[in-house]
PDB file of C-alpha atoms in Angstrom:
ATOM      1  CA  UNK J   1     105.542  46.160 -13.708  1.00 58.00           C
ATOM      2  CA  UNK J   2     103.626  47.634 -16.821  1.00 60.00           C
ATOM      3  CA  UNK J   3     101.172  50.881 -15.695  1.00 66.00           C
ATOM      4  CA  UNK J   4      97.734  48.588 -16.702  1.00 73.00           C
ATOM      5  CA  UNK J   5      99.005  45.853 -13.796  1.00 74.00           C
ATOM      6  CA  UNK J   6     100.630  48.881 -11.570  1.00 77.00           C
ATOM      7  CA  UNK J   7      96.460  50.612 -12.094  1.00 81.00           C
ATOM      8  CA  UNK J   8      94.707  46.620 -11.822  1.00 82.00           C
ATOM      9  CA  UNK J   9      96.729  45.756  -8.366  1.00 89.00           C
ATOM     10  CA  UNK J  10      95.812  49.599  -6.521  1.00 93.00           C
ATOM     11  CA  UNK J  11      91.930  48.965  -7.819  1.00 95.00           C
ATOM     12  CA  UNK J  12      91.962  45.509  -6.321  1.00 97.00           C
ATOM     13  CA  UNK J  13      93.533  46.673  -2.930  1.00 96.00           C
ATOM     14  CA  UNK J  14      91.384  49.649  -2.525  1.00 95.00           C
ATOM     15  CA  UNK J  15      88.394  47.230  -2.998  1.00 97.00           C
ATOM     16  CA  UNK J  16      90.077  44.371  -0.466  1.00 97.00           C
ATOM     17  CA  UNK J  17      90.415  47.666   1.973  1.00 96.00           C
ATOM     18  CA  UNK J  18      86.756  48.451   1.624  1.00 96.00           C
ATOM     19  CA  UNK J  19      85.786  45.504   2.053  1.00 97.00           C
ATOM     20  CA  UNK J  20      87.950  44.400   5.176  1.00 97.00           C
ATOM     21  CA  UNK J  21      86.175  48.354   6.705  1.00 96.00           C
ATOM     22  CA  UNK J  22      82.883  47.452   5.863  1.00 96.00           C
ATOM     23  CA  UNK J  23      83.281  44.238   8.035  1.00 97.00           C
ATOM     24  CA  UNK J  24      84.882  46.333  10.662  1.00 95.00           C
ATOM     25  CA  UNK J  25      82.513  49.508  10.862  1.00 95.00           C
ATOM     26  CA  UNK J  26      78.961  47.406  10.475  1.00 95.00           C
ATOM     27  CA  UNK J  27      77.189  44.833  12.389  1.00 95.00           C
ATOM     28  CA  UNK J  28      74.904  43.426   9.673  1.00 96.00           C
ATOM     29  CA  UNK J  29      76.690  43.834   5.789  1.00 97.00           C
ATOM     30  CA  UNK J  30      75.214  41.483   3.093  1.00 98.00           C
ATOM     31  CA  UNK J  31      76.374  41.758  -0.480  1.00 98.00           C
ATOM     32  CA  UNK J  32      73.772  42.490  -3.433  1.00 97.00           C
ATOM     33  CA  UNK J  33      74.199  39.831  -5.545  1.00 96.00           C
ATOM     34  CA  UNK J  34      72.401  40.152  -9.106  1.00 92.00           C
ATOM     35  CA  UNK J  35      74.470  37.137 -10.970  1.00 93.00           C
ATOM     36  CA  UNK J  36      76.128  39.491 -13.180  1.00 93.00           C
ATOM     37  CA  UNK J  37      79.561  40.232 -13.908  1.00 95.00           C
ATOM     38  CA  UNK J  38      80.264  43.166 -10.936  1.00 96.00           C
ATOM     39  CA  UNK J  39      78.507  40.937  -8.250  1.00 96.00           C
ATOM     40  CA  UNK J  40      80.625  38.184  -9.237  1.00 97.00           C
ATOM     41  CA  UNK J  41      84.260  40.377  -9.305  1.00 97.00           C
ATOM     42  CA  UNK J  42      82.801  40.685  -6.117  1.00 98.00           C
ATOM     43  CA  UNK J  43      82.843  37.974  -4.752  1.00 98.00           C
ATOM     44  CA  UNK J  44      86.210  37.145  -5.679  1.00 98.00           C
ATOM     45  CA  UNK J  45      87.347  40.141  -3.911  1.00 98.00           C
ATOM     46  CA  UNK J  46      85.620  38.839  -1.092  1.00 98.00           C
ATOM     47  CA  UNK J  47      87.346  35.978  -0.914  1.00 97.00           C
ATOM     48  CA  UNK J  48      90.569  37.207  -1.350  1.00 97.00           C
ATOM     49  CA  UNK J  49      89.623  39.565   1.643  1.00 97.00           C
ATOM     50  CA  UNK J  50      88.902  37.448   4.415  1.00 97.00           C
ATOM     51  CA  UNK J  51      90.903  34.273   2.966  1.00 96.00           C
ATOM     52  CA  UNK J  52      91.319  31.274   4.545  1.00 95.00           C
ATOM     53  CA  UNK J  53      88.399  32.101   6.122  1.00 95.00           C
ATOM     54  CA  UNK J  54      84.681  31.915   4.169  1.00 94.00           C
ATOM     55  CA  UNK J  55      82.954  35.371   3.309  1.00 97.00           C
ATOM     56  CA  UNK J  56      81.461  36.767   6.550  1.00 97.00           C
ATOM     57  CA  UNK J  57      78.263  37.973   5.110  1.00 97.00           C
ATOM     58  CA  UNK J  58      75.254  36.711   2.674  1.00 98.00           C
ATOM     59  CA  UNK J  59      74.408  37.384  -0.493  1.00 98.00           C
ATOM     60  CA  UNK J  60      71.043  38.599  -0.695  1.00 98.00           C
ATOM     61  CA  UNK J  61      69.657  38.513  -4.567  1.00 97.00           C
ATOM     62  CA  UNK J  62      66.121  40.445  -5.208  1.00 96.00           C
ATOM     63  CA  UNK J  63      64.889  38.631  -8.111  1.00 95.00           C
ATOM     64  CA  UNK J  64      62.352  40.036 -10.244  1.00 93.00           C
ATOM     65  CA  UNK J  65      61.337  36.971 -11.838  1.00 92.00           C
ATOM     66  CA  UNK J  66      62.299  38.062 -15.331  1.00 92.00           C
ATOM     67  CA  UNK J  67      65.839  37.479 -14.790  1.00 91.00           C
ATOM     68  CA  UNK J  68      67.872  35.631 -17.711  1.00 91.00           C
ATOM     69  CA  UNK J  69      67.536  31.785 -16.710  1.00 91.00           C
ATOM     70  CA  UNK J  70      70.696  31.486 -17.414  1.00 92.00           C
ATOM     71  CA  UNK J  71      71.951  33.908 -14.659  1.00 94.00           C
ATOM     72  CA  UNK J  72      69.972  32.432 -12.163  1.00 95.00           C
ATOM     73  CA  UNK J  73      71.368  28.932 -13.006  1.00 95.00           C
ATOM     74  CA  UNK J  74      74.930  30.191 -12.462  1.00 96.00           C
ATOM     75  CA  UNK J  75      74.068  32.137  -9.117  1.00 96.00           C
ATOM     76  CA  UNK J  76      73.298  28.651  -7.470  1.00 97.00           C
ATOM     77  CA  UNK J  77      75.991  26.993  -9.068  1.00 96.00           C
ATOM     78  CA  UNK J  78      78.330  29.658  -7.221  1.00 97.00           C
ATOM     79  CA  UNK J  79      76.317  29.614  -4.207  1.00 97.00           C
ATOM     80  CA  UNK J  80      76.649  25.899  -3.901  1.00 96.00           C
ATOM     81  CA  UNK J  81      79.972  25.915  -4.797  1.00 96.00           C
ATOM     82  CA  UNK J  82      81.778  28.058  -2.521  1.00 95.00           C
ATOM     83  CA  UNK J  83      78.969  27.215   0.843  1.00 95.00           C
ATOM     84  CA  UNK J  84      77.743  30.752   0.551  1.00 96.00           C
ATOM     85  CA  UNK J  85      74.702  31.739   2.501  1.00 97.00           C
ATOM     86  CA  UNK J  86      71.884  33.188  -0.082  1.00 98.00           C
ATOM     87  CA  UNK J  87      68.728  35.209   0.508  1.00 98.00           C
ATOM     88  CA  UNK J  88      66.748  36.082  -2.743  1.00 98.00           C
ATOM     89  CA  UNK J  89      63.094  37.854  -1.781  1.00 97.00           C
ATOM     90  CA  UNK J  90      61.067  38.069  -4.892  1.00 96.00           C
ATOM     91  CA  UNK J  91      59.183  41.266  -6.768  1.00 96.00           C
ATOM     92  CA  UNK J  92      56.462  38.708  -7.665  1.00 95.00           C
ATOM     93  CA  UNK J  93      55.600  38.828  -3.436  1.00 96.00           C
ATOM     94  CA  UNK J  94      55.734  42.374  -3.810  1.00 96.00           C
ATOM     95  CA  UNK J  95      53.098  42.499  -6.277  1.00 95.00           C
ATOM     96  CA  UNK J  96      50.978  39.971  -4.964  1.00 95.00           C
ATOM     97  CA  UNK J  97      51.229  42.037  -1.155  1.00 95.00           C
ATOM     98  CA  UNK J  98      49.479  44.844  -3.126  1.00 94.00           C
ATOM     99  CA  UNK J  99      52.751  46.969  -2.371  1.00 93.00           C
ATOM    100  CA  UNK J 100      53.750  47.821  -6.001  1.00 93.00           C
ATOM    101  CA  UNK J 101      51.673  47.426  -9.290  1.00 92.00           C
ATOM    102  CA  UNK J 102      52.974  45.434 -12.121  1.00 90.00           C
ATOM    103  CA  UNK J 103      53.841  47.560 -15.411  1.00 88.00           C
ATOM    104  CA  UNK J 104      52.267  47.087 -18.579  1.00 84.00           C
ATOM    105  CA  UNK J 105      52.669  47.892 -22.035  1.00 82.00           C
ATOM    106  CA  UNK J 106      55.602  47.904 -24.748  1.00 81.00           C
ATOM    107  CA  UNK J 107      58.311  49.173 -22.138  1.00 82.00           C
ATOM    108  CA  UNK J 108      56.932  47.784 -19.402  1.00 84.00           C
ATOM    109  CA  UNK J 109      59.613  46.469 -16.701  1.00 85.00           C
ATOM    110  CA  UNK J 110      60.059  44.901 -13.304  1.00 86.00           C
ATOM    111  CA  UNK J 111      62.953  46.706 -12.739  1.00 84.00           C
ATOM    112  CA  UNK J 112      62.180  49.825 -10.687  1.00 85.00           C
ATOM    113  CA  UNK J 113      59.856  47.655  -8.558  1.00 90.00           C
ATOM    114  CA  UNK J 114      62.814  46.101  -6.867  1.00 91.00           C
ATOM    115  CA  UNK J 115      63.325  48.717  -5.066  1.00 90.00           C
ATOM    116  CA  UNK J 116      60.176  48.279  -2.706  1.00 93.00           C
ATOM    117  CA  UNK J 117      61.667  44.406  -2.492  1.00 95.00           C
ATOM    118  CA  UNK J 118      64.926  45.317  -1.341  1.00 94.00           C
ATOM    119  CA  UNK J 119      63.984  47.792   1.390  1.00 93.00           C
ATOM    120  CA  UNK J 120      61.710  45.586   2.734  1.00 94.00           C
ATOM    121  CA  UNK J 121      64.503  42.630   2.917  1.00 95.00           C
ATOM    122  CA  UNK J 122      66.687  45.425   4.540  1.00 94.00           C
ATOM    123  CA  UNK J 123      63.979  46.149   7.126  1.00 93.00           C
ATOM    124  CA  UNK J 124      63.249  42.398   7.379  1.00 96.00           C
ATOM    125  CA  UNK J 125      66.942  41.499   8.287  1.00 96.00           C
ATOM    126  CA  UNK J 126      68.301  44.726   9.762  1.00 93.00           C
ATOM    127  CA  UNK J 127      70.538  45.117   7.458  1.00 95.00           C
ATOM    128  CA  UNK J 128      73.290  48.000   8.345  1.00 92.00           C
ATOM    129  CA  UNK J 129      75.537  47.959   4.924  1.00 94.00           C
ATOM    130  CA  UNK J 130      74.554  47.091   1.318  1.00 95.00           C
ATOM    131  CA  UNK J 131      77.357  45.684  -0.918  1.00 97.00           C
ATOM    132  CA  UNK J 132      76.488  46.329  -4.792  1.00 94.00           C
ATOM    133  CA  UNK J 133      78.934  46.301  -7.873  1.00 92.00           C
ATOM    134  CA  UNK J 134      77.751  49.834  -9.031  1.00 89.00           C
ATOM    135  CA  UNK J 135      80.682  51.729 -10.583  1.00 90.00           C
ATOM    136  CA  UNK J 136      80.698  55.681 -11.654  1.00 83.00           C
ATOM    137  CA  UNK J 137      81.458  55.093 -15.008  1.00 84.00           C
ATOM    138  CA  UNK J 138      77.789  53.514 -15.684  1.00 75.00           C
ATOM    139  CA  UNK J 139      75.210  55.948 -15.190  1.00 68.00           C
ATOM    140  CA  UNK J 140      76.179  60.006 -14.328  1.00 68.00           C
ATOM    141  CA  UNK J 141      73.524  59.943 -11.311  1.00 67.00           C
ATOM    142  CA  UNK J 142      76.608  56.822 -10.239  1.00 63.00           C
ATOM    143  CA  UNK J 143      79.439  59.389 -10.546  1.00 69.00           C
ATOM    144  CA  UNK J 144      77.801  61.420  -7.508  1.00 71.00           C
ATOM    145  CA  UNK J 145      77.944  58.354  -4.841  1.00 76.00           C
ATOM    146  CA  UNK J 146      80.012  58.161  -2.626  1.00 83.00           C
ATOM    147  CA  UNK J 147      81.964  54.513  -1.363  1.00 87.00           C
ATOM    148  CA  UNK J 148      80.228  54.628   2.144  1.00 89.00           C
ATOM    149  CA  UNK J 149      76.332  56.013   0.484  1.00 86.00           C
ATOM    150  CA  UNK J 150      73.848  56.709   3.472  1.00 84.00           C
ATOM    151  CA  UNK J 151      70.434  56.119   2.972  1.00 84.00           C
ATOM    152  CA  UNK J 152      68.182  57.677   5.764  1.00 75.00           C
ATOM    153  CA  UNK J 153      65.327  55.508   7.507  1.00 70.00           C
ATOM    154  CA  UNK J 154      63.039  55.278   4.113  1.00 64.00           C
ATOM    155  CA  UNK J 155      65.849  53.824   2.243  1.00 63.00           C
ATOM    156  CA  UNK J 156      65.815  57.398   0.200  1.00 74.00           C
ATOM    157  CA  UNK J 157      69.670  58.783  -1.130  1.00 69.00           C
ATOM    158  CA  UNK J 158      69.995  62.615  -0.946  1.00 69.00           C
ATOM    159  CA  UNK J 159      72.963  63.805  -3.181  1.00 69.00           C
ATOM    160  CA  UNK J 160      73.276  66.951  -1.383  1.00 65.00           C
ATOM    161  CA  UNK J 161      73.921  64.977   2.357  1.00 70.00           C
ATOM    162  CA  UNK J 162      77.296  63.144   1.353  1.00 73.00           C
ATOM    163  CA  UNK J 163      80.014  62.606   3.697  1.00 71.00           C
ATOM    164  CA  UNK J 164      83.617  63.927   2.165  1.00 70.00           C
ATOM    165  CA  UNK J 165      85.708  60.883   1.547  1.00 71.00           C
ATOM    166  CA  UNK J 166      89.350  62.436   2.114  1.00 65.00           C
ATOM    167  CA  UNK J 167      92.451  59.890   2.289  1.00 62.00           C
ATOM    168  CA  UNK J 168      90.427  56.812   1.797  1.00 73.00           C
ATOM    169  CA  UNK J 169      89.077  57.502   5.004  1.00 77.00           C
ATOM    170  CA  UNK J 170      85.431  55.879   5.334  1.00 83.00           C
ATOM    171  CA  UNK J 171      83.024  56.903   8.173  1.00 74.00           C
ATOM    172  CA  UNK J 172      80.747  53.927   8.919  1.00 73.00           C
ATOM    173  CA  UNK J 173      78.743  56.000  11.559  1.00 81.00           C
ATOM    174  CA  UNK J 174      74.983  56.133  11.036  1.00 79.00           C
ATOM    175  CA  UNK J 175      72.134  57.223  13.108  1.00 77.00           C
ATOM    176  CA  UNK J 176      69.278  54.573  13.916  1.00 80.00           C
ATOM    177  CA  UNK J 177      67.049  53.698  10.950  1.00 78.00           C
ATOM    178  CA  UNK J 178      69.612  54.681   8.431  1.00 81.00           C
ATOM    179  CA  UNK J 179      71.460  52.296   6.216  1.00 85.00           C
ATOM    180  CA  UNK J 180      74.788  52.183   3.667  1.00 89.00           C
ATOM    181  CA  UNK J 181      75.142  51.480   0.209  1.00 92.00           C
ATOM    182  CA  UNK J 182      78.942  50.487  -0.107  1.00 94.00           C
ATOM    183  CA  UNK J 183      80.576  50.371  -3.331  1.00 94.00           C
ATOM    184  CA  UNK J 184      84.261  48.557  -3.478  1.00 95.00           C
ATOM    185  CA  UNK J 185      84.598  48.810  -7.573  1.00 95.00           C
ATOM    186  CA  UNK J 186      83.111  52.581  -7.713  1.00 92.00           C
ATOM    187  CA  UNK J 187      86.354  53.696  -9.162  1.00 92.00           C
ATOM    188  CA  UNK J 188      86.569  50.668 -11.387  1.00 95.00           C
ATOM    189  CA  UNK J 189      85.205  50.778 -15.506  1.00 93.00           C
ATOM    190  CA  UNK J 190      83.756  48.328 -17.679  1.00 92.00           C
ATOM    191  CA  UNK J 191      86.820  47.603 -19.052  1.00 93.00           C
ATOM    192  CA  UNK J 192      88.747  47.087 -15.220  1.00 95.00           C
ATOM    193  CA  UNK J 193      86.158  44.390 -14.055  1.00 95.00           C
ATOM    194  CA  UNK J 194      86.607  42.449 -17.766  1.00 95.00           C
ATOM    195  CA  UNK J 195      90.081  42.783 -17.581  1.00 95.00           C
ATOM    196  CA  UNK J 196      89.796  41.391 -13.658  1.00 96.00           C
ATOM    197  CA  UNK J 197      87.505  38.244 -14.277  1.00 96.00           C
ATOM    198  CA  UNK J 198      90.190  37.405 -17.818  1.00 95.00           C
ATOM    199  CA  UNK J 199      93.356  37.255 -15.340  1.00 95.00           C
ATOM    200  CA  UNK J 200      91.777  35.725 -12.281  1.00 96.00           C
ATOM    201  CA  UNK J 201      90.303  33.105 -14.776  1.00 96.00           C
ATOM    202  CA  UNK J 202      87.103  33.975 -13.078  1.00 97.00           C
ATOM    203  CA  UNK J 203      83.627  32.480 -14.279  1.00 96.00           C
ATOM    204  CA  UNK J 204      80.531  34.213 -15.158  1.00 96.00           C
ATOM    205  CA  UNK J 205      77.046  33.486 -16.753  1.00 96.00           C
ATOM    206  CA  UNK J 206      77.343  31.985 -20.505  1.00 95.00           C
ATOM    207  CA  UNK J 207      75.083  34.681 -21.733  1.00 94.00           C
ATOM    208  CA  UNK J 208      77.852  37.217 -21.462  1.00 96.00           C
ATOM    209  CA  UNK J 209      79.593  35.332 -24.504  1.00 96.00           C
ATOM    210  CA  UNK J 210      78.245  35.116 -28.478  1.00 97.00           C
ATOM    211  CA  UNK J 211      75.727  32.779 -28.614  1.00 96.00           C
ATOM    212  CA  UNK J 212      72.683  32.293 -31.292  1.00 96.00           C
ATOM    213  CA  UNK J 213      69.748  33.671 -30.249  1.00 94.00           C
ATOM    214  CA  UNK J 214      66.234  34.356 -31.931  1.00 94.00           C
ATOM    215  CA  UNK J 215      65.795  38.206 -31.112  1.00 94.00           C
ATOM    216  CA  UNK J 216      63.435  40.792 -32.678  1.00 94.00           C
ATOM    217  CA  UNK J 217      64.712  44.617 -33.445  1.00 94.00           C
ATOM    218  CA  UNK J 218      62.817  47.492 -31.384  1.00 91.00           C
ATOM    219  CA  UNK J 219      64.322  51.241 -31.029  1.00 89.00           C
ATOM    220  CA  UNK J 220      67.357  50.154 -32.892  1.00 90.00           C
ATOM    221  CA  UNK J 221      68.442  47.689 -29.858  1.00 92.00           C
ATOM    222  CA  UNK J 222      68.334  43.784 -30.093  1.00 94.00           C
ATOM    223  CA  UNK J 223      65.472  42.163 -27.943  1.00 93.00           C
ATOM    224  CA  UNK J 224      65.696  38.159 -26.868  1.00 91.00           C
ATOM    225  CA  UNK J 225      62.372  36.810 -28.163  1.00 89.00           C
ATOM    226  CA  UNK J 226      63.281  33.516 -26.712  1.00 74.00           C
ATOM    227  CA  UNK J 227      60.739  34.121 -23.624  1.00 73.00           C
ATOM    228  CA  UNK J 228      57.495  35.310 -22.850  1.00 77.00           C
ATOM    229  CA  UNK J 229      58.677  38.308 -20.373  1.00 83.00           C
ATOM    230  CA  UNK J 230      59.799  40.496 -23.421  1.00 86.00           C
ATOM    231  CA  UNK J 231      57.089  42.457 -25.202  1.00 86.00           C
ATOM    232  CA  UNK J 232      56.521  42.033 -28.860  1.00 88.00           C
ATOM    233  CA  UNK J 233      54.000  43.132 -31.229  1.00 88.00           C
ATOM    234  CA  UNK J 234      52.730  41.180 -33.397  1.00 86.00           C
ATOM    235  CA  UNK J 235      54.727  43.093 -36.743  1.00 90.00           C
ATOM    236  CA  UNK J 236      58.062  42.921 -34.739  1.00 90.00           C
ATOM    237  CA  UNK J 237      59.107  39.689 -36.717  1.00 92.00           C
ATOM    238  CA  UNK J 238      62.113  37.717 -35.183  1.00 93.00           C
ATOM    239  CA  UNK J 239      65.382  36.440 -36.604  1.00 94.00           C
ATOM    240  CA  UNK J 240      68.369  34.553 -35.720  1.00 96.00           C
ATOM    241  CA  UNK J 241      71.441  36.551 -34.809  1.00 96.00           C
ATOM    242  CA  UNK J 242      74.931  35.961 -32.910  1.00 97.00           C
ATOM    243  CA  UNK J 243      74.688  38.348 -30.449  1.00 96.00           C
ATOM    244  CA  UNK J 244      75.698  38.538 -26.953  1.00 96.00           C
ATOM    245  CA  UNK J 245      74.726  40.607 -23.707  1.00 94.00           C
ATOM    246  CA  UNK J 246      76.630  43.378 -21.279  1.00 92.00           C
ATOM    247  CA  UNK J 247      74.344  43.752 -18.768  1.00 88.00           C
ATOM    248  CA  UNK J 248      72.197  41.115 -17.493  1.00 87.00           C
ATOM    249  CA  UNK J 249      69.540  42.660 -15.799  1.00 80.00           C
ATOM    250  CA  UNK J 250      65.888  42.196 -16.139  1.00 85.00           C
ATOM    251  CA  UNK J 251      64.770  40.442 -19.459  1.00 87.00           C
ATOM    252  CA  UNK J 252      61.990  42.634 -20.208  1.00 85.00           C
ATOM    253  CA  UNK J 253      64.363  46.458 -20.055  1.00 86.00           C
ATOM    254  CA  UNK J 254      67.550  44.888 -21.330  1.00 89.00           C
ATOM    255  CA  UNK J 255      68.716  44.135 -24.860  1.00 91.00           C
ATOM    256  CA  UNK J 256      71.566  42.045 -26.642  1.00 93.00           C
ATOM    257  CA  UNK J 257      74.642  43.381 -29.016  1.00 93.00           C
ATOM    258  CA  UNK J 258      75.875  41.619 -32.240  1.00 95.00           C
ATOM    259  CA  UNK J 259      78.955  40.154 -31.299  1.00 95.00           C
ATOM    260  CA  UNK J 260      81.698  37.282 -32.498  1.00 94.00           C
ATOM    261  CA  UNK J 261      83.192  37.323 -28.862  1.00 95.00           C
ATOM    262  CA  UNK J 262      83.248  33.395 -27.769  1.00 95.00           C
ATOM    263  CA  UNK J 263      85.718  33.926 -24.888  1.00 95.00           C
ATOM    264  CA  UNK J 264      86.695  36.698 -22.594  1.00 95.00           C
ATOM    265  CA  UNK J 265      89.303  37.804 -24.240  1.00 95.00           C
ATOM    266  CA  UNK J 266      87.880  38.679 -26.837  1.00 95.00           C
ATOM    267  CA  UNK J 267      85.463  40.482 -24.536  1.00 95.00           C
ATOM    268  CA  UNK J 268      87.890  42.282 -23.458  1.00 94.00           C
ATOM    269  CA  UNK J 269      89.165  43.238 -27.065  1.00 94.00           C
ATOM    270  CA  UNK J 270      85.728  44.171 -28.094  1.00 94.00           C
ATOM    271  CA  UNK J 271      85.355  46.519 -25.504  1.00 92.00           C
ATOM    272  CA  UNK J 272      88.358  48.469 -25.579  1.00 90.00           C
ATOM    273  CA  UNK J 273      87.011  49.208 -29.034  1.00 88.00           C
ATOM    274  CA  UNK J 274      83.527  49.721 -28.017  1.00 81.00           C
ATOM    275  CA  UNK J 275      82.256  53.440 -27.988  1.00 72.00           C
ATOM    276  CA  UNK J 276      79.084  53.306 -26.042  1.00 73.00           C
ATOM    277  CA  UNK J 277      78.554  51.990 -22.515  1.00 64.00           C
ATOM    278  CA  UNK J 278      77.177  48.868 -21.826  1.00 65.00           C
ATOM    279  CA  UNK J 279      73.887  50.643 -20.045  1.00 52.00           C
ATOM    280  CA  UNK J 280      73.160  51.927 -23.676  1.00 53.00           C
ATOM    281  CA  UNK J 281      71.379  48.767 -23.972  1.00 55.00           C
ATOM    282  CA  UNK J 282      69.239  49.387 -20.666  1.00 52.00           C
ATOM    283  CA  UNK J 283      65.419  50.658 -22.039  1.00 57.00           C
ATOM    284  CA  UNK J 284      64.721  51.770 -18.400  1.00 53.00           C
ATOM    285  CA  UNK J 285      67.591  54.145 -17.913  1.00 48.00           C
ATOM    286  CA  UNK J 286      66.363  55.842 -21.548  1.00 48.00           C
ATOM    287  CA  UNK J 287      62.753  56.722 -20.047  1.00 48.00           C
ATOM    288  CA  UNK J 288      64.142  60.147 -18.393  1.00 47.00           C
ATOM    289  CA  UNK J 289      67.006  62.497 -18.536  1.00 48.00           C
ATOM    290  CA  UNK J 290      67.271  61.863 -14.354  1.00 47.00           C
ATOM    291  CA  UNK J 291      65.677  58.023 -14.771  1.00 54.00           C
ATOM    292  CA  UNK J 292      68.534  56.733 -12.359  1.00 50.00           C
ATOM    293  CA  UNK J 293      68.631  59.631 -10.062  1.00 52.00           C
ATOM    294  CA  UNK J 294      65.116  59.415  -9.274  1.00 55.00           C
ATOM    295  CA  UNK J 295      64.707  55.592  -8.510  1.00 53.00           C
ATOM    296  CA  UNK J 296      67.938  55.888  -6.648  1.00 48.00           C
ATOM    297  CA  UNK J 297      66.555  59.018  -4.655  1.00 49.00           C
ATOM    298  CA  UNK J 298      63.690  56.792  -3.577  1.00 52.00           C
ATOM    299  CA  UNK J 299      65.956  53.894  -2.302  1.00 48.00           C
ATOM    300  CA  UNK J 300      66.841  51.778  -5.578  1.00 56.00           C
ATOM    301  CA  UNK J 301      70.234  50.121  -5.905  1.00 57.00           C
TER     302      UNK J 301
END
């Protein structure tokens, strides 16, 4: 067995174990479901899990209403097709409630408002456990979570109140009010989850593959001008290019790379050569040195 499979089969089986403990330790997990490719590795793991028997929790996908359409066409799809319960709660009711106030302007984005969203669905539900596809390799405010992440009774994460993790040993115990973030792919990369979905033959949104596109430049990144959710000024002219996407988060804070990758595995090749991480092409993580930390200090994802 080559050292890449030896590395692929532990990651899986630490993520099967977490997954199998989160069931165990919580009386109310759902799994964060976004459409994108780490929700969907997900997923799989899920199933491979609790096989025969169907995933024992929903999904629960907070939708800002600027999400790609075609990432909301495949979350049904998947929904449908393996009988999977699905909760989406929208930002737009958010806004309208009065709770959070719409951005405007040229890097205007929806994106930080989910957080209100989701800690109302958690309080709406009574939600214990929160299953997301974050991984430490994105974002350095990711590298200081932990796999079991308490939240206290505002939703807010405090990096200097983390449990140890010793021995793979995960304490589930939480005080009334609080809540967990769990993360089964924390230890996984960019490259691990592409290299996942190519030998599990798994499918994902078309958008992650080369496509033609009419896009507009902006800050040297690639912008979809294929929609009305994406800012443009009037002098930011648009072209045709092949490009493709790595992150398919909100339309408005989230732009394309050039790309000749049709498949996924030539995904796969063209990231092991790729020397920037995919959240280089996320606006909203650029607005601050600490952008992540804060939004995740006041309950975000």
């Amino acid at each position: 067995m080559s050292t890449n499979v030896l590395q692929a089969n532990i990651l899986e089986s630490e993520a099967i174990y977490i997954l199998r403990e989160v069931v165990a330790q919580f009386e109310k997990p759902v799994l964060l479901f976004s459409g994108g490719k780490d929700s969907i590795t997900l997923v799989r793991l899920a199933q491979k899990a609790f096989f025969p028997a169907k995933i024992p929790f929903p999904l629960l996908h907070i939708d800002t209403g600027h999400n790609f359409p075609e990432t909301i066409e495949f979350r049904d799809q998947l929904v449908k097709k393996l009988g999977l319960q699905l909760i989406v709660r929208k930002v737009q009711d958010t806004i309208d409630a009065g709770k959070v106030t719409e951005e405007t302007g040229k890097y205007a984005s929806r994106n930080i408002l989910q957080t209100e969203t989701l800690l109302d669905a958690i309080e709406e539900f009574g939600f214990d456990a929160c299953i997301g596809g974050a991984r430490r390799d994105e974002e350095k405010a990711r590298a200081k979570e932990r796999i079991f992440s308490v939240r206290d009774d505002f939703g807010q994460w405090d990096e200097k109140n983390q449990r140890p993790e010793v021995f793979d040993m995960l304490n589930g115990k939480i005080d009334h009010g609080q809540n967990v973030r769990v993360f089964p792919i924390s230890n996984w990369t960019e490259l691990d989850v592409w290299s996942y979905i190519e030998k599990e033959q798994i499918d994902i949104p078309s958008i992650y593959f080369a496509h033609t596109r009419e896009t507009f430049l902006r800050d040297g990144l690639i912008w979809s001008a294929n929609d009305e959710v994406v800012y443009r000024e009037d002098d930011e002219k648009t072209e045709e290019r092949v490009i493709r996407f790595r992150t398919v988060g909100d339309m408005s804070c989230t732009a394309a790379v050039l790309s000749n990758a049709y498949d996924i595995a030539s995904v796969v090749q063209e990231i092991r050569r790729s020397t920037i991480s995919e959240r280089g092409a996320r606006i909203d993580d650029k607005r601050s040195e600490a952008a992540m930390e804060k939004r995740k200090q006041q309950g975000y994802f």
